[in-house]
Amino acid sequence: MSSINVENVRKDYGGVKALHSVSLDIKDGEFVSLLGPSGCGKSTLLYCVAGLEEISGGRVLFNGNDVADRGARERNIALVFQDYALYPHMSVRENIAFPLRRQKLDSALVTKQVNWAAELLGLTGLLDRSPSDLSGGQRQRVAVGRAIVRNPAALLMDEPLSNLDAGLRVHMRTEIKRLARELGLTVLFVTHDQEEAMVMSDRIAVLSNGHLQQFDDPMTVYRNPINRFVAEFIGSPKMNILPAPNGNAKIIIGARPHDMNLVKDGKANTDDFAVTGTLAMVEPAGHVYFLDVEVGGTLVKATTADIGWSAGRR
Ligand SMILES: Nc1ncnc2c1ncn2[C@@H]1O[C@H](COP(=O)(O)OP(=O)(O)O)[C@@H](O)[C@H]1O
Ligand SMILES: [Mg+2]
């Protein structure tokens, strides 16, 4: 595997600045997510690292070596996309073997590597099937198998779970994380799903409009967001943004729904920061209820495990 250094990388598409001087130091064996809303530059950065896009400025280094003169093939990067594009006319076995066949490897070695990848991914019994006879999750696993079979320098994934249904996504994210750990893979994982980034990553790089906002481990990004954008992007339901109690327009207060304590009929501890409002909506979410409380014309989200006292007031 390989460490990856992104140094002041810029990317312009004509007049569009897709990346403004982004720097990341990704350690050998580290799992890093690129997180942000649609259009913020995640895929562009991934392609710049892969060598699929030329950078407009800065440097990309693998294991400390500038890879500017290496094309996508020479970088030995494995890519997995959202639409995993398996070859429909080939069996699972041949799909996984494809990158090795292209390298004209000895067929005994190909068999060995394919069996190894299939075993790791629970595909051993499916090797003779056609991709059309697989479920979405199995196809995704074949795509991952095809990616890792040749021991790449790094695994780059662009929203690989977006096409799967909710249950399978949760299952596959655990599988991919386990695999990355087991193999010590260096992974760059693109997602717009903050929870996916949180649970999978060693560190998360949060992007907005082509600017890197923060690059930290998940709990640091959650607990100590560097700015309002990160604070509001990470966490679900979203952080509430409230005006300061003393009316100071320069200060805003961010309060996560889970950190809001509910008190009945305005009997708050006077030492606490408190807002008073009217319950507008109750959303049952299983382990908790989400509450929309109307405070001076804006909705504030709170959670509670117990709505016994308010159940009659929806
Ligand atoms: N080939 C291209 N030509 C022109 N603009 C592009 C091209 N690819 C991406 N962009 C622009 O660059 C920005 C970042 O895009 P992208 O990296 O695809 O975002 P993300 O993957 O975060 O959704 C967007 O404004 C997008 O429209
Ligand atoms: Mg994208």
XYZ file of C-alpha atoms and ligand atoms in Angstrom:
342
model
C 0.000 0.000 0.000
C 0.898 3.611 -0.286
C 0.716 6.907 1.537
C -0.854 9.698 -0.506
C 0.023 13.358 -0.211
C -2.145 15.965 -1.849
C -0.288 19.287 -1.796
C -2.096 22.522 -2.694
C -3.962 20.796 -5.499
C -6.063 23.042 -7.702
C -8.393 22.059 -10.499
C -10.016 24.445 -12.961
C -12.457 23.352 -15.611
C -12.253 26.390 -17.879
C -13.686 29.151 -15.684
C -15.002 26.767 -13.027
C -12.718 26.417 -10.026
C -13.540 22.906 -8.815
C -10.687 22.702 -6.270
C -8.897 25.565 -4.513
C -5.551 24.535 -3.104
C -6.518 21.363 -1.261
C -3.919 19.603 0.902
C -4.281 16.185 2.550
C -1.708 13.842 4.040
C -3.124 10.330 3.892
C -1.127 7.726 5.753
C -0.333 4.275 4.487
C -3.283 2.069 5.497
C -5.523 4.960 6.444
C -9.241 5.136 5.558
C -10.106 8.682 4.547
C -13.515 9.924 3.416
C -14.099 12.929 1.201
C -17.381 14.348 2.447
C -19.523 17.234 1.257
C -22.633 18.157 -0.690
C -23.093 17.465 -4.379
C -20.800 19.593 -6.541
C -18.251 20.397 -3.811
C -15.385 18.684 -5.675
C -15.171 15.212 -4.129
C -15.074 13.274 -7.391
C -12.737 15.805 -8.945
C -10.251 15.334 -6.115
C -10.531 11.556 -6.391
C -9.869 11.715 -10.146
C -6.900 14.027 -9.611
C -5.376 11.483 -7.214
C -6.159 8.629 -9.611
C -4.597 10.438 -12.550
C -7.867 10.500 -14.481
C -7.865 14.303 -14.378
C -4.856 16.549 -14.837
C -4.330 18.938 -11.956
C -4.125 22.689 -12.588
C -1.654 23.262 -9.748
C 0.013 21.597 -6.788
C 1.354 18.056 -6.449
C 0.190 14.520 -5.741
C 2.714 12.160 -4.133
C 2.522 8.424 -3.521
C 4.955 7.226 -0.863
C 6.669 10.584 -1.122
C 7.140 10.464 -4.907
C 5.527 12.974 -7.239
C 3.289 11.041 -9.640
C 2.814 13.838 -12.183
C 4.519 11.800 -14.894
C 2.493 8.667 -14.154
C -0.816 8.112 -15.916
C -3.780 6.432 -14.287
C -2.508 2.935 -15.166
C 0.979 3.509 -13.771
C -0.384 4.769 -10.463
C -1.721 1.278 -9.737
C -4.888 2.630 -8.184
C -8.044 0.570 -7.873
C -11.264 2.465 -8.544
C -14.801 1.526 -7.601
C -17.623 3.687 -8.871
C -21.279 4.026 -7.993
C -22.320 2.061 -11.072
C -19.865 -0.767 -10.743
C -19.958 -1.628 -14.453
C -19.250 -5.340 -14.380
C -18.787 -7.033 -17.734
C -22.198 -8.665 -18.300
C -20.936 -11.392 -20.630
C -18.250 -12.569 -18.176
C -18.705 -14.745 -15.109
C -17.967 -13.416 -11.636
C -14.657 -15.285 -11.813
C -13.664 -13.629 -15.087
C -14.781 -10.220 -13.890
C -12.527 -10.439 -10.845
C -9.694 -11.907 -12.912
C -9.915 -9.208 -15.558
C -7.247 -6.782 -14.220
C -4.831 -9.687 -13.773
C -5.423 -11.068 -17.267
C -4.711 -7.635 -18.650
C -1.349 -7.742 -16.880
C -0.792 -11.137 -18.563
C -0.117 -12.866 -15.266
C 0.501 -16.581 -15.063
C -2.848 -18.403 -14.933
C -2.043 -20.304 -11.721
C -1.363 -16.972 -10.031
C -4.600 -15.530 -11.444
C -6.574 -18.465 -10.007
C -4.876 -18.068 -6.652
C -5.568 -14.342 -6.454
C -9.185 -14.680 -7.615
C -9.851 -17.399 -5.035
C -8.270 -15.246 -2.357
C -10.457 -12.225 -3.204
C -13.586 -14.382 -3.530
C -12.956 -15.963 -0.143
C -12.457 -12.572 1.511
C -15.694 -11.234 0.058
C -17.871 -14.308 0.472
C -18.129 -14.863 -3.285
C -16.626 -18.335 -3.494
C -19.937 -20.041 -4.265
C -20.857 -17.452 -6.896
C -17.760 -17.515 -9.100
C -19.458 -19.207 -12.051
C -22.515 -16.982 -12.035
C -23.211 -14.173 -14.421
C -23.458 -10.656 -12.922
C -27.111 -10.513 -13.993
C -27.851 -13.366 -11.562
C -26.520 -11.458 -8.543
C -28.142 -9.088 -6.056
C -27.011 -5.472 -5.859
C -24.850 -6.163 -2.821
C -23.200 -9.165 -4.459
C -22.424 -7.128 -7.581
C -20.902 -4.429 -5.428
C -18.725 -7.068 -3.780
C -17.584 -8.339 -7.161
C -16.591 -4.793 -8.073
C -14.590 -4.546 -4.856
C -13.008 -7.949 -5.570
C -11.991 -6.812 -9.036
C -10.486 -3.683 -7.479
C -8.387 -5.340 -4.778
C -7.315 -8.497 -6.635
C -4.080 -7.022 -7.963
C -2.848 -5.486 -4.701
C -3.278 -1.857 -5.678
C -1.386 1.039 -4.098
C -4.703 2.434 -2.899
C -8.422 1.856 -3.212
C -10.427 4.857 -4.415
C -14.209 4.641 -4.177
C -16.693 7.171 -5.541
C -20.051 6.867 -3.741
C -19.916 3.071 -4.099
C -22.936 2.401 -1.884
C -25.344 5.006 -3.243
C -27.270 2.556 -5.422
C -27.920 0.062 -2.650
C -31.008 0.031 -0.465
C -30.685 1.302 3.107
C -30.177 -2.035 4.877
C -27.586 -3.236 2.413
C -25.685 0.052 2.597
C -25.270 -0.335 6.322
C -24.113 -3.925 5.848
C -21.682 -3.103 3.026
C -20.093 -0.188 4.824
C -19.154 -2.549 7.649
C -17.857 -5.104 5.135
C -15.716 -2.557 3.327
C -14.298 -1.203 6.568
C -13.483 -4.731 7.772
C -11.795 -5.568 4.485
C -9.777 -2.354 4.512
C -8.583 -3.109 8.063
C -7.737 -6.716 7.290
C -5.730 -5.847 4.198
C -4.268 -2.604 5.520
C -5.666 -0.791 2.488
C -5.164 2.905 1.932
C -8.694 4.019 1.072
C -10.048 7.277 -0.290
C -13.820 7.047 -0.053
C -16.190 9.626 -1.532
C -19.593 10.091 0.052
C -22.186 12.816 0.634
C -23.571 10.806 3.562
C -22.142 12.132 6.813
C -23.103 9.040 8.789
C -21.356 6.781 6.282
C -18.231 8.928 6.554
C -18.423 8.944 10.358
C -18.681 5.200 10.851
C -16.184 4.137 8.176
C -13.316 6.570 8.348
C -10.132 7.088 10.284
C -10.313 10.700 9.153
C -12.863 12.766 7.241
C -12.010 15.557 4.814
C -14.992 17.903 4.635
C -15.222 19.914 1.416
C -17.403 22.858 0.460
C -17.260 24.640 -2.903
C -13.843 23.198 -3.698
C -12.358 24.328 -0.372
C -11.170 21.894 2.272
C -12.932 22.855 5.517
C -11.617 20.353 8.029
C -9.573 17.149 8.038
C -9.891 15.285 11.326
C -11.052 12.057 12.896
C -14.853 11.588 12.961
C -15.477 12.444 16.611
C -13.312 15.566 16.414
C -15.237 16.728 13.358
C -18.466 16.066 15.262
C -17.470 17.584 18.590
C -15.188 20.376 17.423
C -16.381 21.472 13.989
C -14.091 24.167 12.668
C -16.885 26.349 11.301
C -20.619 26.604 10.866
C -20.625 24.711 7.582
C -19.025 21.638 9.144
C -21.161 21.948 12.268
C -24.353 21.879 10.250
C -23.222 19.250 7.745
C -22.187 16.660 10.335
C -24.791 15.095 12.593
C -28.412 14.132 12.087
C -30.821 15.719 12.762
C -28.912 18.877 11.916
C -27.488 21.204 14.547
C -29.793 24.065 15.569
C -28.387 27.539 15.047
C -29.779 30.006 17.560
C -29.169 33.683 18.224
C -27.167 34.593 21.326
C -29.279 35.200 24.424
C -27.949 38.732 24.978
C -28.838 39.812 21.455
C -25.206 40.073 20.341
C -25.482 39.650 16.569
C -21.866 38.495 16.291
C -22.532 35.384 18.349
C -24.597 32.395 17.364
C -25.177 29.255 19.356
C -25.070 25.804 17.836
C -27.000 23.156 19.736
C -27.422 19.607 18.534
C -30.945 18.199 18.934
C -29.578 15.451 21.186
C -28.060 18.020 23.517
C -31.277 19.961 24.062
C -32.965 19.058 27.335
C -36.691 19.495 27.476
C -38.338 21.049 30.493
C -42.022 21.354 30.974
C -43.752 24.728 31.145
C -40.619 26.881 31.231
C -39.148 25.610 34.481
C -35.553 25.677 33.272
C -32.540 25.952 35.517
C -31.781 29.661 35.311
C -28.040 29.001 34.880
C -28.658 27.214 31.591
C -29.079 28.729 28.172
C -32.752 28.164 27.431
C -35.242 28.867 24.697
C -38.988 28.700 25.056
C -41.324 27.584 22.338
C -44.370 25.630 21.331
C -44.311 22.020 20.288
C -45.270 21.919 16.616
C -44.575 18.337 15.607
C -43.551 14.980 17.034
C -41.706 12.491 14.823
C -41.313 8.993 16.261
C -37.883 7.604 15.273
C -37.839 4.384 17.302
C -35.175 4.920 19.941
C -36.198 8.578 20.399
C -38.770 11.082 19.256
C -37.728 14.079 17.192
C -39.551 17.206 18.245
C -40.049 20.376 16.226
C -40.420 23.273 18.608
C -41.430 26.656 17.261
C -39.278 29.351 18.823
C -39.963 32.875 17.644
C -40.844 31.860 14.092
C -38.071 29.299 13.587
C -38.228 25.574 14.153
C -35.821 24.121 16.682
C -35.217 20.397 16.628
C -34.899 18.453 19.854
C -34.961 14.791 20.760
C -36.449 13.049 23.726
C -36.867 9.477 24.806
C -40.072 10.275 26.639
C -42.982 12.347 25.375
C -45.367 11.193 28.058
C -45.953 14.728 29.279
C -46.482 16.185 25.832
C -48.319 13.392 24.039
C -51.628 15.171 24.283
C -50.287 18.356 22.709
C -49.478 17.387 19.138
N -15.648 17.821 -16.711
C -16.102 18.921 -16.109
N -16.193 20.094 -16.775
C -16.617 21.224 -16.182
N -16.955 21.297 -14.875
C -16.870 20.169 -14.156
C -16.452 18.925 -14.715
N -16.465 17.991 -13.744
C -16.890 18.616 -12.637
N -17.130 19.923 -12.876
C -17.580 20.921 -11.889
O -16.689 20.884 -10.794
C -17.382 20.989 -9.564
C -17.108 19.786 -8.692
O -17.702 18.637 -9.284
P -17.553 17.183 -8.664
O -16.142 16.949 -8.304
O -18.173 16.230 -9.618
O -18.444 17.299 -7.353
P -18.946 16.144 -6.350
O -18.310 14.850 -6.735
O -18.552 16.630 -4.994
O -20.438 16.113 -6.493
C -18.853 21.186 -9.933
O -19.118 22.560 -9.974
C -18.937 20.586 -11.302
O -19.994 21.151 -12.041
Mg -19.213 13.055 -7.401
